[in-house]
Amino acid sequence: MSNPGMIPTSPRKPLPDRTAEKYLTFRCASEEYAVPVSKVREIIGWQEITTIPLAPEYVKGVLNLRGRVIPVVDLRLKLGVAAAPSGPRTCIIIMQLEERRGAHCVGVVVDTVSEVITMTERQRQNTRDFGQGLIQGRFVCGVANVRDSMKLLLDVDATLSRQEAFGAGMEPYVA
Amino acid sequence: MSPEAQLLDVIDTLGTAVSSGDARTGEIQGLMSQILSLSNALDLAEAAAAARLPEWDRLESLARGDVERLMDGLAGAANAGLERRLAGPDAGESPEAPPPGFAEESADHLETIERQLLALEKNPGNPEPIHAIFRGFHTIKGLASIFHAPTVRDLAHEVESMLDRVRIGLLQATPELIDTALRCADALRSLIGGSPLDTADLIKRIHLFNTQQVEEPAVAAVQPEAAASASPCEAANTIKVDTAKLDDLVDLVGEVVIAQSLVESDLAARRAADPRLARNLGQLARMIGQLQKSALRMRLVPLGPLFQRLARALRDLTRLADKQATLEMSGAEIELDRTLLEQLADPLMHMVRNAIDHGLEPPAERAAMRKPPAGVIRLEACHRGGQVEIAVSDDGRGLDAAKILRRAIARGIVKPDAALSTGEILELIFLPGFSTAETVTGLSGRGVGMDVVRWQIEKLRGRVEIQSAIGVGTTFRLRLPLTLAIIDGLLVRSGGARYVLPLFAVREMFRPPPGSVKTIEGRTEVAVLRDRAIPMFRLGELTGVPEPRRDPYESVLVVAQRNGRDCCLLVDSIEGKQEVVIKSLGDWIGYQPGISGGAILDDGNVGLILDLDPLLSRSTESLRA
């Protein structure tokens, strides 16, 4: 698509920024979040979720995705925001996690999915830059200002940590 | 290499060339049969030599002369085929890199070798094992020549010549010799697996044997005919399939079953009015059922190889622990799901290790007890009530309930005034942090206790039970499902959710008659059934799904077995019996005690498959805490 040898046809259309990455943005409570598209497998509408006994509240349960059983996390509850009833715009984003133990798919319930945008390195800002301890949440790793709207970059791996949901538990030992 | 050895190499090379169709078949096959008869003649000649029979000289010269004449031509023909075979893309690889296929081809032979070596050790006079072992090493040597693995070939060759001397009675199959042969098998396995290894020490050990002479020769000389008979390849009718492909097939068939039940419920109304449709649907259902059964059967493998690994471990462990034990096995032919079998290896190994380390007494102590010096460890498998039962038992010192209780009290696991039955005390060893070993030895006491064993077994939807008597021995009984893929379930509704209970755990179900549910201390509920009180649990409370407390007389009681005792479960209603395909909840959720997995129900939603024992223990533990 981008031929490095090509001369830009218009000075107002700069060479594509190598740091540009596509993000999926979605709304959760009053905030707008973004996750790299590379972590998103698919987006499905609301469907029936089976509760898992004695799991943390934010683990909504499991659903059937074309014959596969996929766990689902409610982002509102995970972020400590009041729960909301599911509506016609409620979506479940199926995210792909790479963990030490292999790749998992986890569904995330969000209020509504907004759009896919491209963000460059320059637009992204690490929350560390705000100064130590200013941002309490552990799940936002950065912010980005795109077209006068601030998107919170969700740290998918920290948010969907299995360890945090179920603890190390008594994992079978590996001899 | 001696002419015999060279000849044998050529035979193997030829065999491969012929079977891979690289050589002109008719021509080579003719030569092959000649060579085979020659090699039999050589065997005979050697046996005759060993027994100092007069035919020796004649036979030997005949055989050797013919062999040498045939050698050149044959080697040429075979190598031509071989070269064509090796001229493939990986011809440039380093000679020691194990080529694909070598490991698979040798695995069965190594397994046979190991099994037969242990059989030989048990019964050194029996000629059958030694032939089988010899054939095994011999085939590996042949394979190694074909796959260009000189280290493997040379080691196999050395073992083979050592075994040959055993075969013809020049050497005796002493435990040391068997030990060496076993080590060689291990070395070959790792060499073939691709890990380089120095075989010089092993070869030196073998040479030591080869220089030994038996004082009374020819006593154990065995009939070479026996070697020529018995097919070396029992697995000729099997093929190897990647398990991922098999799992895909089983998953897919599971989906077909669900799709079929959806179609059937869609057509339920038309079915009654249309006999043709009803007949066809019935036919489809039957066939899909059969398809599912055969797909699931493909995953089943016999317990034999696992038992074999345990037998090998037992042998090494008893030596390490300076104890004597014989192993008795039964039910090695019983088949289990492959995945299940793999995950069973660790807990079973742990139990065998425990039996040797903590169960069996040292020979002196056994003598004092008037027991035979060698202990007996028994591995028994059988089918029982749709499940597989595997028992690991020893005739050792047994579990000391008083000691276990003292220890549990000392560790704060139970209260000093707790009134526990002997059975309940024995169960304590399954609690985390409990270990009866007073000393940590090289074998056990590695921080892995019976709690892990129970965890691993329960993860497989299995159960562990203990029986033990002081001075008589201990038996661990594992009860396991036949397969991890499918379960006969009872579909129940509780609160808004539907759950699947494994049918084998359910004894009966009924609507409790008015007045039959009582409380104890105002809290614990019991149901009175046929004049007996049975503890009652409300499923909605166990699963933590909040719901208004229902009137038990409008609900259904399911009586289930739990640790050999009855208990009952109050559910809102029963929706019927259903065979469901078990889906894992995935690594992200991992194993949750009390949940075996999920099943896609007819409405497309996930229903949780409950595992009653851990579910109830978890809730009673949380009550105690």
mmCIF file with all atom_site columns, N, CA, C and O in Angstrom, chain A residues 48 50-54 62-64 67 69 71 73 97 101 104 106 160 162 165-166 170 172-173, chain B residues 255 346 448 451-452 455-456 459 543 583-585 587-590 592 595 600 604-606 608 618:
data_model
loop_
_atom_site.group_PDB
_atom_site.id
_atom_site.type_symbol
_atom_site.label_atom_id
_atom_site.label_alt_id
_atom_site.label_comp_id
_atom_site.label_asym_id
_atom_site.label_entity_id
_atom_site.label_seq_id
_atom_site.pdbx_PDB_ins_code
_atom_site.Cartn_x
_atom_site.Cartn_y
_atom_site.Cartn_z
_atom_site.occupancy
_atom_site.B_iso_or_equiv
_atom_site.pdbx_formal_charge
_atom_site.auth_seq_id
_atom_site.auth_comp_id
_atom_site.auth_asym_id
_atom_site.auth_atom_id
_atom_site.pdbx_PDB_model_num
ATOM 1   N N  . GLU A 1 48  ? -26.972 -14.458 25.971 1.00 0.00 ? 48  GLU A N  1
ATOM 2   C CA . GLU A 1 48  ? -27.130 -15.064 27.295 1.00 0.00 ? 48  GLU A CA 1
ATOM 3   C C  . GLU A 1 48  ? -25.772 -15.523 27.843 1.00 0.00 ? 48  GLU A C  1
ATOM 4   O O  . GLU A 1 48  ? -24.987 -16.136 27.129 1.00 0.00 ? 48  GLU A O  1
ATOM 5   N N  . THR A 1 50  ? -23.835 -17.564 31.035 1.00 0.00 ? 50  THR A N  1
ATOM 6   C CA . THR A 1 50  ? -24.028 -18.486 32.154 1.00 0.00 ? 50  THR A CA 1
ATOM 7   C C  . THR A 1 50  ? -23.090 -18.116 33.295 1.00 0.00 ? 50  THR A C  1
ATOM 8   O O  . THR A 1 50  ? -21.880 -18.051 33.106 1.00 0.00 ? 50  THR A O  1
ATOM 9   N N  . THR A 1 51  ? -23.675 -17.884 34.467 1.00 0.00 ? 51  THR A N  1
ATOM 10  C CA . THR A 1 51  ? -22.866 -17.466 35.618 1.00 0.00 ? 51  THR A CA 1
ATOM 11  C C  . THR A 1 51  ? -22.006 -18.621 36.127 1.00 0.00 ? 51  THR A C  1
ATOM 12  O O  . THR A 1 51  ? -22.442 -19.768 36.135 1.00 0.00 ? 51  THR A O  1
ATOM 13  N N  . ILE A 1 52  ? -20.788 -18.295 36.544 1.00 0.00 ? 52  ILE A N  1
ATOM 14  C CA . ILE A 1 52  ? -19.895 -19.289 37.152 1.00 0.00 ? 52  ILE A CA 1
ATOM 15  C C  . ILE A 1 52  ? -19.990 -19.127 38.667 1.00 0.00 ? 52  ILE A C  1
ATOM 16  O O  . ILE A 1 52  ? -19.719 -18.047 39.180 1.00 0.00 ? 52  ILE A O  1
ATOM 17  N N  . PRO A 1 53  ? -20.351 -20.173 39.401 1.00 0.00 ? 53  PRO A N  1
ATOM 18  C CA . PRO A 1 53  ? -20.468 -20.036 40.845 1.00 0.00 ? 53  PRO A CA 1
ATOM 19  C C  . PRO A 1 53  ? -19.145 -19.595 41.479 1.00 0.00 ? 53  PRO A C  1
ATOM 20  O O  . PRO A 1 53  ? -18.078 -20.042 41.057 1.00 0.00 ? 53  PRO A O  1
ATOM 21  N N  . LEU A 1 54  ? -19.267 -18.730 42.478 1.00 0.00 ? 54  LEU A N  1
ATOM 22  C CA . LEU A 1 54  ? -18.136 -18.329 43.320 1.00 0.00 ? 54  LEU A CA 1
ATOM 23  C C  . LEU A 1 54  ? -17.016 -17.632 42.555 1.00 0.00 ? 54  LEU A C  1
ATOM 24  O O  . LEU A 1 54  ? -15.910 -17.493 43.058 1.00 0.00 ? 54  LEU A O  1
ATOM 25  N N  . VAL A 1 62  ? -19.816 -17.453 31.278 1.00 0.00 ? 62  VAL A N  1
ATOM 26  C CA . VAL A 1 62  ? -19.334 -17.973 30.003 1.00 0.00 ? 62  VAL A CA 1
ATOM 27  C C  . VAL A 1 62  ? -20.448 -17.918 28.964 1.00 0.00 ? 62  VAL A C  1
ATOM 28  O O  . VAL A 1 62  ? -21.624 -17.971 29.303 1.00 0.00 ? 62  VAL A O  1
ATOM 29  N N  . LEU A 1 63  ? -20.052 -17.811 27.706 1.00 0.00 ? 63  LEU A N  1
ATOM 30  C CA . LEU A 1 63  ? -21.044 -17.867 26.640 1.00 0.00 ? 63  LEU A CA 1
ATOM 31  C C  . LEU A 1 63  ? -20.583 -18.824 25.552 1.00 0.00 ? 63  LEU A C  1
ATOM 32  O O  . LEU A 1 63  ? -19.426 -19.245 25.522 1.00 0.00 ? 63  LEU A O  1
ATOM 33  N N  . ASN A 1 64  ? -21.526 -19.156 24.682 1.00 0.00 ? 64  ASN A N  1
ATOM 34  C CA . ASN A 1 64  ? -21.250 -20.103 23.604 1.00 0.00 ? 64  ASN A CA 1
ATOM 35  C C  . ASN A 1 64  ? -20.943 -19.322 22.332 1.00 0.00 ? 64  ASN A C  1
ATOM 36  O O  . ASN A 1 64  ? -21.806 -18.661 21.780 1.00 0.00 ? 64  ASN A O  1
ATOM 37  N N  . GLY A 1 67  ? -19.892 -22.857 19.470 1.00 0.00 ? 67  GLY A N  1
ATOM 38  C CA . GLY A 1 67  ? -19.448 -24.144 19.999 1.00 0.00 ? 67  GLY A CA 1
ATOM 39  C C  . GLY A 1 67  ? -18.287 -24.057 20.976 1.00 0.00 ? 67  GLY A C  1
ATOM 40  O O  . GLY A 1 67  ? -17.963 -25.028 21.624 1.00 0.00 ? 67  GLY A O  1
ATOM 41  N N  . VAL A 1 69  ? -16.616 -22.397 24.412 1.00 0.00 ? 69  VAL A N  1
ATOM 42  C CA . VAL A 1 69  ? -17.039 -21.744 25.646 1.00 0.00 ? 69  VAL A CA 1
ATOM 43  C C  . VAL A 1 69  ? -16.051 -20.613 25.940 1.00 0.00 ? 69  VAL A C  1
ATOM 44  O O  . VAL A 1 69  ? -14.853 -20.855 26.070 1.00 0.00 ? 69  VAL A O  1
ATOM 45  N N  . PRO A 1 71  ? -15.080 -17.170 28.306 1.00 0.00 ? 71  PRO A N  1
ATOM 46  C CA . PRO A 1 71  ? -15.395 -16.414 29.514 1.00 0.00 ? 71  PRO A CA 1
ATOM 47  C C  . PRO A 1 71  ? -15.711 -14.948 29.178 1.00 0.00 ? 71  PRO A C  1
ATOM 48  O O  . PRO A 1 71  ? -15.209 -14.420 28.181 1.00 0.00 ? 71  PRO A O  1
ATOM 49  N N  . VAL A 1 73  ? -16.089 -10.934 30.826 1.00 0.00 ? 73  VAL A N  1
ATOM 50  C CA . VAL A 1 73  ? -15.829 -10.003 31.924 1.00 0.00 ? 73  VAL A CA 1
ATOM 51  C C  . VAL A 1 73  ? -16.669 -8.747  31.689 1.00 0.00 ? 73  VAL A C  1
ATOM 52  O O  . VAL A 1 73  ? -16.767 -8.266  30.559 1.00 0.00 ? 73  VAL A O  1
ATOM 53  N N  . LEU A 1 97  ? -5.951  -12.772 24.265 1.00 0.00 ? 97  LEU A N  1
ATOM 54  C CA . LEU A 1 97  ? -4.897  -12.501 25.240 1.00 0.00 ? 97  LEU A CA 1
ATOM 55  C C  . LEU A 1 97  ? -3.751  -13.458 25.002 1.00 0.00 ? 97  LEU A C  1
ATOM 56  O O  . LEU A 1 97  ? -3.970  -14.631 24.772 1.00 0.00 ? 97  LEU A O  1
ATOM 57  N N  . ARG A 1 101 ? 0.628   -19.119 29.563 1.00 0.00 ? 101 ARG A N  1
ATOM 58  C CA . ARG A 1 101 ? 0.072   -20.447 29.391 1.00 0.00 ? 101 ARG A CA 1
ATOM 59  C C  . ARG A 1 101 ? -0.596  -20.636 28.040 1.00 0.00 ? 101 ARG A C  1
ATOM 60  O O  . ARG A 1 101 ? -1.232  -21.647 27.795 1.00 0.00 ? 101 ARG A O  1
ATOM 61  N N  . HIS A 1 104 ? -5.706  -16.989 25.021 1.00 0.00 ? 104 HIS A N  1
ATOM 62  C CA . HIS A 1 104 ? -7.086  -17.189 25.431 1.00 0.00 ? 104 HIS A CA 1
ATOM 63  C C  . HIS A 1 104 ? -7.946  -16.153 24.744 1.00 0.00 ? 104 HIS A C  1
ATOM 64  O O  . HIS A 1 104 ? -7.484  -15.075 24.410 1.00 0.00 ? 104 HIS A O  1
ATOM 65  N N  . VAL A 1 106 ? -11.225 -13.852 25.613 1.00 0.00 ? 106 VAL A N  1
ATOM 66  C CA . VAL A 1 106 ? -12.074 -13.405 26.711 1.00 0.00 ? 106 VAL A CA 1
ATOM 67  C C  . VAL A 1 106 ? -13.020 -12.345 26.152 1.00 0.00 ? 106 VAL A C  1
ATOM 68  O O  . VAL A 1 106 ? -12.590 -11.448 25.421 1.00 0.00 ? 106 VAL A O  1
ATOM 69  N N  . LEU A 1 160 ? -7.651  -8.001  32.009 1.00 0.00 ? 160 LEU A N  1
ATOM 70  C CA . LEU A 1 160 ? -8.196  -9.347  31.887 1.00 0.00 ? 160 LEU A CA 1
ATOM 71  C C  . LEU A 1 160 ? -7.243  -10.378 32.484 1.00 0.00 ? 160 LEU A C  1
ATOM 72  O O  . LEU A 1 160 ? -7.197  -11.512 32.028 1.00 0.00 ? 160 LEU A O  1
ATOM 73  N N  . ARG A 1 162 ? -5.893  -13.259 34.351 1.00 0.00 ? 162 ARG A N  1
ATOM 74  C CA . ARG A 1 162 ? -6.502  -14.468 34.920 1.00 0.00 ? 162 ARG A CA 1
ATOM 75  C C  . ARG A 1 162 ? -6.142  -14.575 36.398 1.00 0.00 ? 162 ARG A C  1
ATOM 76  O O  . ARG A 1 162 ? -6.938  -14.930 37.239 1.00 0.00 ? 162 ARG A O  1
ATOM 77  N N  . ALA A 1 165 ? -8.371  -12.634 38.488 1.00 0.00 ? 165 ALA A N  1
ATOM 78  C CA . ALA A 1 165 ? -9.736  -13.149 38.585 1.00 0.00 ? 165 ALA A CA 1
ATOM 79  C C  . ALA A 1 165 ? -9.795  -14.372 39.484 1.00 0.00 ? 165 ALA A C  1
ATOM 80  O O  . ALA A 1 165 ? -10.689 -14.509 40.301 1.00 0.00 ? 165 ALA A O  1
ATOM 81  N N  . PHE A 1 166 ? -8.847  -15.270 39.332 1.00 0.00 ? 166 PHE A N  1
ATOM 82  C CA . PHE A 1 166 ? -8.955  -16.539 40.035 1.00 0.00 ? 166 PHE A CA 1
ATOM 83  C C  . PHE A 1 166 ? -7.770  -16.813 40.946 1.00 0.00 ? 166 PHE A C  1
ATOM 84  O O  . PHE A 1 166 ? -7.706  -17.846 41.579 1.00 0.00 ? 166 PHE A O  1
ATOM 85  N N  . MET A 1 170 ? -4.581  -23.354 43.000 1.00 0.00 ? 170 MET A N  1
ATOM 86  C CA . MET A 1 170 ? -3.693  -24.482 43.128 1.00 0.00 ? 170 MET A CA 1
ATOM 87  C C  . MET A 1 170 ? -3.520  -25.056 41.746 1.00 0.00 ? 170 MET A C  1
ATOM 88  O O  . MET A 1 170 ? -4.182  -26.012 41.360 1.00 0.00 ? 170 MET A O  1
ATOM 89  N N  . PRO A 1 172 ? -2.084  -27.245 38.961 1.00 0.00 ? 172 PRO A N  1
ATOM 90  C CA . PRO A 1 172 ? -1.381  -28.519 39.026 1.00 0.00 ? 172 PRO A CA 1
ATOM 91  C C  . PRO A 1 172 ? 0.112   -28.303 38.802 1.00 0.00 ? 172 PRO A C  1
ATOM 92  O O  . PRO A 1 172 ? 0.492   -27.515 37.942 1.00 0.00 ? 172 PRO A O  1
ATOM 93  N N  . TYR A 1 173 ? 0.905   -28.954 39.619 1.00 0.00 ? 173 TYR A N  1
ATOM 94  C CA . TYR A 1 173 ? 2.338   -28.763 39.491 1.00 0.00 ? 173 TYR A CA 1
ATOM 95  C C  . TYR A 1 173 ? 2.824   -29.403 38.211 1.00 0.00 ? 173 TYR A C  1
ATOM 96  O O  . TYR A 1 173 ? 2.228   -30.335 37.697 1.00 0.00 ? 173 TYR A O  1
ATOM 97  N N  . GLU B 2 255 ? -20.629 -30.869 17.663 1.00 0.00 ? 255 GLU B N  1
ATOM 98  C CA . GLU B 2 255 ? -21.430 -29.804 17.073 1.00 0.00 ? 255 GLU B CA 1
ATOM 99  C C  . GLU B 2 255 ? -22.562 -30.375 16.242 1.00 0.00 ? 255 GLU B C  1
ATOM 100 O O  . GLU B 2 255 ? -23.680 -29.857 16.241 1.00 0.00 ? 255 GLU B O  1
ATOM 101 N N  . ASP B 2 346 ? 0.992   -38.658 36.208 1.00 0.00 ? 346 ASP B N  1
ATOM 102 C CA . ASP B 2 346 ? 1.602   -38.034 37.381 1.00 0.00 ? 346 ASP B CA 1
ATOM 103 C C  . ASP B 2 346 ? 1.023   -38.532 38.698 1.00 0.00 ? 346 ASP B C  1
ATOM 104 O O  . ASP B 2 346 ? 1.766   -38.975 39.564 1.00 0.00 ? 346 ASP B O  1
ATOM 105 N N  . VAL B 2 448 ? 5.171   -32.289 47.181 1.00 0.00 ? 448 VAL B N  1
ATOM 106 C CA . VAL B 2 448 ? 3.971   -32.634 46.436 1.00 0.00 ? 448 VAL B CA 1
ATOM 107 C C  . VAL B 2 448 ? 3.264   -33.711 47.218 1.00 0.00 ? 448 VAL B C  1
ATOM 108 O O  . VAL B 2 448 ? 3.804   -34.783 47.449 1.00 0.00 ? 448 VAL B O  1
ATOM 109 N N  . ASP B 2 451 ? -2.656  -34.050 48.413 1.00 0.00 ? 451 ASP B N  1
ATOM 110 C CA . ASP B 2 451 ? -3.637  -33.025 48.029 1.00 0.00 ? 451 ASP B CA 1
ATOM 111 C C  . ASP B 2 451 ? -3.555  -32.753 46.530 1.00 0.00 ? 451 ASP B C  1
ATOM 112 O O  . ASP B 2 451 ? -4.569  -32.556 45.866 1.00 0.00 ? 451 ASP B O  1
ATOM 113 N N  . VAL B 2 452 ? -2.326  -32.786 46.005 1.00 0.00 ? 452 VAL B N  1
ATOM 114 C CA . VAL B 2 452 ? -2.166  -32.568 44.566 1.00 0.00 ? 452 VAL B CA 1
ATOM 115 C C  . VAL B 2 452 ? -2.727  -33.745 43.784 1.00 0.00 ? 452 VAL B C  1
ATOM 116 O O  . VAL B 2 452 ? -3.354  -33.570 42.744 1.00 0.00 ? 452 VAL B O  1
ATOM 117 N N  . TRP B 2 455 ? -6.374  -33.342 43.721 1.00 0.00 ? 455 TRP B N  1
ATOM 118 C CA . TRP B 2 455 ? -6.691  -32.235 42.809 1.00 0.00 ? 455 TRP B CA 1
ATOM 119 C C  . TRP B 2 455 ? -6.630  -32.690 41.360 1.00 0.00 ? 455 TRP B C  1
ATOM 120 O O  . TRP B 2 455 ? -7.509  -32.423 40.550 1.00 0.00 ? 455 TRP B O  1
ATOM 121 N N  . GLN B 2 456 ? -5.568  -33.419 41.049 1.00 0.00 ? 456 GLN B N  1
ATOM 122 C CA . GLN B 2 456 ? -5.400  -33.868 39.664 1.00 0.00 ? 456 GLN B CA 1
ATOM 123 C C  . GLN B 2 456 ? -6.489  -34.852 39.259 1.00 0.00 ? 456 GLN B C  1
ATOM 124 O O  . GLN B 2 456 ? -6.967  -34.825 38.133 1.00 0.00 ? 456 GLN B O  1
ATOM 125 N N  . LYS B 2 459 ? -9.834  -33.056 38.888 1.00 0.00 ? 459 LYS B N  1
ATOM 126 C CA . LYS B 2 459 ? -9.825  -32.290 37.652 1.00 0.00 ? 459 LYS B CA 1
ATOM 127 C C  . LYS B 2 459 ? -10.261 -33.167 36.484 1.00 0.00 ? 459 LYS B C  1
ATOM 128 O O  . LYS B 2 459 ? -10.818 -32.692 35.508 1.00 0.00 ? 459 LYS B O  1
ATOM 129 N N  . THR B 2 543 ? -24.378 -22.851 44.310 1.00 0.00 ? 543 THR B N  1
ATOM 130 C CA . THR B 2 543 ? -23.831 -22.192 43.134 1.00 0.00 ? 543 THR B CA 1
ATOM 131 C C  . THR B 2 543 ? -23.809 -20.676 43.309 1.00 0.00 ? 543 THR B C  1
ATOM 132 O O  . THR B 2 543 ? -23.344 -19.962 42.431 1.00 0.00 ? 543 THR B O  1
ATOM 133 N N  . LYS B 2 583 ? -17.427 -29.410 27.317 1.00 0.00 ? 583 LYS B N  1
ATOM 134 C CA . LYS B 2 583 ? -16.494 -28.414 26.790 1.00 0.00 ? 583 LYS B CA 1
ATOM 135 C C  . LYS B 2 583 ? -15.716 -27.857 27.976 1.00 0.00 ? 583 LYS B C  1
ATOM 136 O O  . LYS B 2 583 ? -16.298 -27.562 29.018 1.00 0.00 ? 583 LYS B O  1
ATOM 137 N N  . SER B 2 584 ? -14.444 -27.681 27.773 1.00 0.00 ? 584 SER B N  1
ATOM 138 C CA . SER B 2 584 ? -13.656 -27.071 28.831 1.00 0.00 ? 584 SER B CA 1
ATOM 139 C C  . SER B 2 584 ? -14.039 -25.599 28.947 1.00 0.00 ? 584 SER B C  1
ATOM 140 O O  . SER B 2 584 ? -14.408 -24.969 27.958 1.00 0.00 ? 584 SER B O  1
ATOM 141 N N  . LEU B 2 585 ? -13.970 -25.068 30.140 1.00 0.00 ? 585 LEU B N  1
ATOM 142 C CA . LEU B 2 585 ? -14.246 -23.632 30.304 1.00 0.00 ? 585 LEU B CA 1
ATOM 143 C C  . LEU B 2 585 ? -13.050 -22.800 29.857 1.00 0.00 ? 585 LEU B C  1
ATOM 144 O O  . LEU B 2 585 ? -13.064 -21.584 29.959 1.00 0.00 ? 585 LEU B O  1
ATOM 145 N N  . ASP B 2 587 ? -8.611  -22.184 29.532 1.00 0.00 ? 587 ASP B N  1
ATOM 146 C CA . ASP B 2 587 ? -7.510  -21.949 30.464 1.00 0.00 ? 587 ASP B CA 1
ATOM 147 C C  . ASP B 2 587 ? -7.710  -20.688 31.275 1.00 0.00 ? 587 ASP B C  1
ATOM 148 O O  . ASP B 2 587 ? -7.181  -20.543 32.356 1.00 0.00 ? 587 ASP B O  1
ATOM 149 N N  . TRP B 2 588 ? -8.454  -19.740 30.703 1.00 0.00 ? 588 TRP B N  1
ATOM 150 C CA . TRP B 2 588 ? -8.560  -18.462 31.413 1.00 0.00 ? 588 TRP B CA 1
ATOM 151 C C  . TRP B 2 588 ? -9.310  -18.669 32.722 1.00 0.00 ? 588 TRP B C  1
ATOM 152 O O  . TRP B 2 588 ? -8.952  -18.134 33.753 1.00 0.00 ? 588 TRP B O  1
ATOM 153 N N  . ILE B 2 589 ? -10.353 -19.475 32.671 1.00 0.00 ? 589 ILE B N  1
ATOM 154 C CA . ILE B 2 589 ? -11.080 -19.760 33.905 1.00 0.00 ? 589 ILE B CA 1
ATOM 155 C C  . ILE B 2 589 ? -10.375 -20.883 34.653 1.00 0.00 ? 589 ILE B C  1
ATOM 156 O O  . ILE B 2 589 ? -10.270 -20.850 35.863 1.00 0.00 ? 589 ILE B O  1
ATOM 157 N N  . GLY B 2 590 ? -9.854  -21.834 33.910 1.00 0.00 ? 590 GLY B N  1
ATOM 158 C CA . GLY B 2 590 ? -9.100  -22.907 34.538 1.00 0.00 ? 590 GLY B CA 1
ATOM 159 C C  . GLY B 2 590 ? -10.026 -23.855 35.277 1.00 0.00 ? 590 GLY B C  1
ATOM 160 O O  . GLY B 2 590 ? -11.250 -23.804 35.125 1.00 0.00 ? 590 GLY B O  1
ATOM 161 N N  . GLN B 2 592 ? -12.155 -25.051 38.114 1.00 0.00 ? 592 GLN B N  1
ATOM 162 C CA . GLN B 2 592 ? -12.853 -24.569 39.291 1.00 0.00 ? 592 GLN B CA 1
ATOM 163 C C  . GLN B 2 592 ? -13.433 -25.790 39.991 1.00 0.00 ? 592 GLN B C  1
ATOM 164 O O  . GLN B 2 592 ? -14.256 -26.499 39.408 1.00 0.00 ? 592 GLN B O  1
ATOM 165 N N  . ILE B 2 595 ? -16.895 -27.754 39.188 1.00 0.00 ? 595 ILE B N  1
ATOM 166 C CA . ILE B 2 595 ? -17.394 -27.603 37.818 1.00 0.00 ? 595 ILE B CA 1
ATOM 167 C C  . ILE B 2 595 ? -16.535 -28.452 36.891 1.00 0.00 ? 595 ILE B C  1
ATOM 168 O O  . ILE B 2 595 ? -15.333 -28.263 36.802 1.00 0.00 ? 595 ILE B O  1
ATOM 169 N N  . ILE B 2 600 ? -22.994 -27.236 25.735 1.00 0.00 ? 600 ILE B N  1
ATOM 170 C CA . ILE B 2 600 ? -23.881 -26.382 24.954 1.00 0.00 ? 600 ILE B CA 1
ATOM 171 C C  . ILE B 2 600 ? -25.253 -27.062 24.962 1.00 0.00 ? 600 ILE B C  1
ATOM 172 O O  . ILE B 2 600 ? -25.391 -28.170 24.443 1.00 0.00 ? 600 ILE B O  1
ATOM 173 N N  . GLY B 2 604 ? -28.719 -23.434 22.896 1.00 0.00 ? 604 GLY B N  1
ATOM 174 C CA . GLY B 2 604 ? -27.512 -22.740 22.469 1.00 0.00 ? 604 GLY B CA 1
ATOM 175 C C  . GLY B 2 604 ? -26.752 -22.088 23.611 1.00 0.00 ? 604 GLY B C  1
ATOM 176 O O  . GLY B 2 604 ? -25.651 -21.584 23.414 1.00 0.00 ? 604 GLY B O  1
ATOM 177 N N  . ASN B 2 605 ? -27.332 -22.087 24.812 1.00 0.00 ? 605 ASN B N  1
ATOM 178 C CA . ASN B 2 605 ? -26.612 -21.509 25.945 1.00 0.00 ? 605 ASN B CA 1
ATOM 179 C C  . ASN B 2 605 ? -25.692 -22.543 26.575 1.00 0.00 ? 605 ASN B C  1
ATOM 180 O O  . ASN B 2 605 ? -25.828 -23.737 26.341 1.00 0.00 ? 605 ASN B O  1
ATOM 181 N N  . VAL B 2 606 ? -24.776 -22.037 27.402 1.00 0.00 ? 606 VAL B N  1
ATOM 182 C CA . VAL B 2 606 ? -23.858 -22.935 28.090 1.00 0.00 ? 606 VAL B CA 1
ATOM 183 C C  . VAL B 2 606 ? -24.503 -23.369 29.402 1.00 0.00 ? 606 VAL B C  1
ATOM 184 O O  . VAL B 2 606 ? -24.995 -22.522 30.154 1.00 0.00 ? 606 VAL B O  1
ATOM 185 N N  . LEU B 2 608 ? -23.630 -25.393 32.968 1.00 0.00 ? 608 LEU B N  1
ATOM 186 C CA . LEU B 2 608 ? -22.451 -25.889 33.679 1.00 0.00 ? 608 LEU B CA 1
ATOM 187 C C  . LEU B 2 608 ? -22.675 -27.331 34.106 1.00 0.00 ? 608 LEU B C  1
ATOM 188 O O  . LEU B 2 608 ? -23.761 -27.700 34.549 1.00 0.00 ? 608 LEU B O  1
ATOM 189 N N  . ARG B 2 618 ? -16.443 -27.857 48.961 1.00 0.00 ? 618 ARG B N  1
ATOM 190 C CA . ARG B 2 618 ? -16.089 -26.446 48.966 1.00 0.00 ? 618 ARG B CA 1
ATOM 191 C C  . ARG B 2 618 ? -17.082 -25.670 49.821 1.00 0.00 ? 618 ARG B C  1
ATOM 192 O O  . ARG B 2 618 ? -16.701 -24.794 50.580 1.00 0.00 ? 618 ARG B O  1
#
